[in-house]
Short mmCIF file of C-alpha atoms in Angstrom, two decimals:
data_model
loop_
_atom_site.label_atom_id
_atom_site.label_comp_id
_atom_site.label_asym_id
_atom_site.label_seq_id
_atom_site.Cartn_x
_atom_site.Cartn_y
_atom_site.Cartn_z
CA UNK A 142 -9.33 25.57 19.34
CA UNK A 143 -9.64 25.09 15.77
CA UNK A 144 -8.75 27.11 13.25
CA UNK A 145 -11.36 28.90 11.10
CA UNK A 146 -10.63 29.32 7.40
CA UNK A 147 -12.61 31.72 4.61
CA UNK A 148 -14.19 29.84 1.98
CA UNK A 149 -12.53 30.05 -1.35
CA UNK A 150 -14.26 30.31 -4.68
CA UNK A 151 -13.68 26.69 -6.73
CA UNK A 152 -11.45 29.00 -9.40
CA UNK A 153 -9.39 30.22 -6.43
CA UNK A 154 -8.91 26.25 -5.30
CA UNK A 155 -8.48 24.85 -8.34
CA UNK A 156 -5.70 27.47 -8.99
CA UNK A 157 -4.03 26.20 -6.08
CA UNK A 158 -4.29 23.04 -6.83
CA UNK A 159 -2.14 23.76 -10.43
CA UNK A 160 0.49 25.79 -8.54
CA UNK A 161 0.98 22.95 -5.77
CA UNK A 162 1.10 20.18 -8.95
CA UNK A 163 4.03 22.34 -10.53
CA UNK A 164 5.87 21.95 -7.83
CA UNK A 165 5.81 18.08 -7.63
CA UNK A 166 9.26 16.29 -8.53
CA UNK A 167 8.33 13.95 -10.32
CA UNK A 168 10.96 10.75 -10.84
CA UNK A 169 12.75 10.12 -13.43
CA UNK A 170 12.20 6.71 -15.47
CA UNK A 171 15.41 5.28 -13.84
CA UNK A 172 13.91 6.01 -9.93
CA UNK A 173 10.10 4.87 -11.24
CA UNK A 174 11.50 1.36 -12.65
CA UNK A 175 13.71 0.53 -9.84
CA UNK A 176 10.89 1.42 -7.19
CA UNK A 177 8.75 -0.63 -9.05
CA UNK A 178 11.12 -3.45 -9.49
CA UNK A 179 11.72 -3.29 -5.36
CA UNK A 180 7.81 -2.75 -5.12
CA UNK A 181 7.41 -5.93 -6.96
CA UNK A 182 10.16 -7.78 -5.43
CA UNK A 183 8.06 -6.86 -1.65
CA UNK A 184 5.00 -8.04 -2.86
CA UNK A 185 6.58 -11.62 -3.78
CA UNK A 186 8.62 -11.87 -0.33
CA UNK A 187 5.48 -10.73 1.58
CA UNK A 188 2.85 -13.39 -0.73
CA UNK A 189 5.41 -16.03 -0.29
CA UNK A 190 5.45 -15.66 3.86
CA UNK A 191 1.04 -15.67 4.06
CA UNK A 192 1.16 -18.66 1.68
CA UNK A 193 4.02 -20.42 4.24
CA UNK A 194 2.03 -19.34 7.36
CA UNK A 195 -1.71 -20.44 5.94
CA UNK A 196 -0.13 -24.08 5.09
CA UNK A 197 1.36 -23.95 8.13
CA UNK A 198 -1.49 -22.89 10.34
CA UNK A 199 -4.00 -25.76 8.16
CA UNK A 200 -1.62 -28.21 8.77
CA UNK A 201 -1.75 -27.42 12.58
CA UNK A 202 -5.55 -27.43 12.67
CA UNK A 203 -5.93 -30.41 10.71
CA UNK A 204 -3.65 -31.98 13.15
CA UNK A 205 -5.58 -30.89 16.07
CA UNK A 206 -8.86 -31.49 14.20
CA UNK A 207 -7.95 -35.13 13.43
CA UNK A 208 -7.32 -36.04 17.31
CA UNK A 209 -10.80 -35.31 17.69
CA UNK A 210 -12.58 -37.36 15.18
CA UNK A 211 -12.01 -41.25 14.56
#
């Protein structure tokens, strides 16, 4: 069954809410540029591939389209 929780006054929450955010690690500019370099590096791979496979997949179709029309 599910649990039941009391309601909490929005000062109570939002209190919370600072304690849990103190407790983040944030990264350091070192980690934040390399994940963004690898990020970026993913994004390229990955756009490269859907541009290879939608040439790819128009070429087939064109193919197939042009046994079908004179």
């Amino acid at each position: 069954m599910a649990e039941t929780t009391t309601r909490t006054s929005a000062r109570d929450f939002f209190g919370e809410v600072v304690e849990q955010v103190k407790k983040i690690t944030w990264p350091d500019q070192a980690q934040l540029k390399s994940s963004t370099g690898m990020i970026v590096v993913f994004m390229l791979v990955m756009a490269a591939i859907i541009f290879v496979m939608d040439r790819v997949v128009g070429f087939g179709l064109d193919m197939i389209s042009s046994l079908f029309t004179s």
